[in-house]
Amino acid sequence: MKEALYWDKIDGDKVECKLCPHNCRIELENTGICRARRNVEGELRSLNYGMVSSIALDPIEKKPLCHFHPGSKILSVGTFGCNFKCSFCQNWAIAHDNPGVMEMTPDELVRKAVEFKERGNIGIAFTYNEPSIWFEFILDTSRKSNEAGLKNVLVTNGFISREPLVELLPYIDAMNIDVKAFTDKFYREICKGALEDVKGTVELSSAYCHVEVTTLVVPGLNDSEEEIGRLATWLASIDETIPLHLSRYFPNYTMRDIPPTSKETLFKLKKAAEMHLKNVYLGNV
């Protein structure tokens, strides 16, 4: 277990994690909300450093990124854990369960990515589960990846504290950031997070690298034209060319009582978003 970055010792053997806005206060031998950082003998340790649960060579459009090296491939990797608790989680088996993992060093992952260049690979995408809780491994790997001439991509919920994000951004070339809804109520009740922190990540990251945004449209929860219009208006205030992906929801994890999003709803919301943004796409249709 590698010692974690961004934490303080408090109250004897208790520690406070500063990686994300939860600021978990963790008792001895316990983990934080993400399940990936543990208090070991009064020090915060990363449990997932080098632990890979999923790896595949994917089309870049699958991330989804439509305006970043279209037509290319990217080596996609994930670990386990998440700092959100989304009821509709599409990758719950690795985010909230205990998947099998294989150990891989940053050098080994970069070498594998370089080997795949002949198959159209442009770099490494940290995805599948929430990559920000893999912070130490991503920081070490992305530095080496940049030196090897590869691109680094994050597919993230955007729930990360500003200081670690600022340290990581110089090594990141593109991000797809989930803005799961545009109300605090949705984030509090469905995701156990906070909208304002995610908005801050989008605003800051768009000044450093290529950014695209994804919203999974859930019937009755975040599918009104008014809400998507406010989301699109805010994105346009940053840059009207930021691509927005409106993705179709299907029942999953613990949210199985809501039917899939209708295609008609998605088409309607796409038109609403296009009143403010130049690049709006539909996913899972």
mmCIF file of C-alpha atoms in Angstrom, residues 64-68 153-154 156 165 169 172-179 198-214 234-235 238-245 279:
data_model
loop_
_atom_site.group_PDB
_atom_site.id
_atom_site.type_symbol
_atom_site.label_atom_id
_atom_site.label_comp_id
_atom_site.label_asym_id
_atom_site.label_seq_id
_atom_site.Cartn_x
_atom_site.Cartn_y
_atom_site.Cartn_z
ATOM 1 C CA PRO A 64 -17.163 9.560 -25.025
ATOM 2 C CA LEU A 65 -14.894 12.073 -26.752
ATOM 3 C CA CYS A 66 -16.038 13.250 -30.178
ATOM 4 C CA HIS A 67 -13.713 16.210 -30.686
ATOM 5 C CA PHE A 68 -10.411 14.742 -29.466
ATOM 6 C CA VAL A 153 -7.515 11.157 -20.663
ATOM 7 C CA LEU A 154 -9.734 11.213 -17.564
ATOM 8 C CA THR A 156 -14.500 11.426 -14.265
ATOM 9 C CA LEU A 165 -6.690 18.728 -9.526
ATOM 10 C CA LEU A 169 -3.999 18.886 -14.877
ATOM 11 C CA ILE A 172 -3.939 15.591 -18.731
ATOM 12 C CA ASP A 173 -4.815 16.189 -22.381
ATOM 13 C CA ALA A 174 -8.568 15.603 -22.347
ATOM 14 C CA MET A 175 -11.407 14.939 -19.924
ATOM 15 C CA ASN A 176 -14.974 13.789 -20.149
ATOM 16 C CA ILE A 177 -16.663 15.067 -17.011
ATOM 17 C CA ASP A 178 -20.043 13.816 -15.846
ATOM 18 C CA VAL A 179 -22.429 16.580 -14.865
ATOM 19 C CA VAL A 198 -18.279 19.445 -10.067
ATOM 20 C CA LYS A 199 -18.973 22.785 -11.741
ATOM 21 C CA GLY A 200 -15.684 24.060 -10.358
ATOM 22 C CA THR A 201 -13.838 21.111 -11.920
ATOM 23 C CA VAL A 202 -15.401 21.783 -15.329
ATOM 24 C CA GLU A 203 -14.584 25.485 -15.176
ATOM 25 C CA LEU A 204 -10.977 24.957 -14.081
ATOM 26 C CA SER A 205 -10.219 21.995 -16.351
ATOM 27 C CA SER A 206 -11.541 23.688 -19.481
ATOM 28 C CA ALA A 207 -8.755 26.251 -19.124
ATOM 29 C CA TYR A 208 -6.097 23.505 -19.133
ATOM 30 C CA CYS A 209 -7.234 20.802 -21.542
ATOM 31 C CA HIS A 210 -9.925 19.596 -23.917
ATOM 32 C CA VAL A 211 -13.190 19.025 -22.025
ATOM 33 C CA GLU A 212 -16.419 17.285 -22.995
ATOM 34 C CA VAL A 213 -19.397 16.809 -20.665
ATOM 35 C CA THR A 214 -21.831 13.905 -20.263
ATOM 36 C CA TRP A 234 -23.849 27.488 -18.006
ATOM 37 C CA LEU A 235 -21.579 25.458 -20.289
ATOM 38 C CA ILE A 238 -17.525 28.840 -20.329
ATOM 39 C CA ASP A 239 -17.292 27.953 -24.030
ATOM 40 C CA GLU A 240 -20.201 27.382 -26.397
ATOM 41 C CA THR A 241 -18.148 24.793 -28.287
ATOM 42 C CA ILE A 242 -17.842 22.413 -25.299
ATOM 43 C CA PRO A 243 -19.424 19.142 -26.503
ATOM 44 C CA LEU A 244 -22.370 17.932 -24.413
ATOM 45 C CA HIS A 245 -23.352 14.254 -24.530
ATOM 46 C CA ASN A 279 -21.996 20.497 -30.247
#
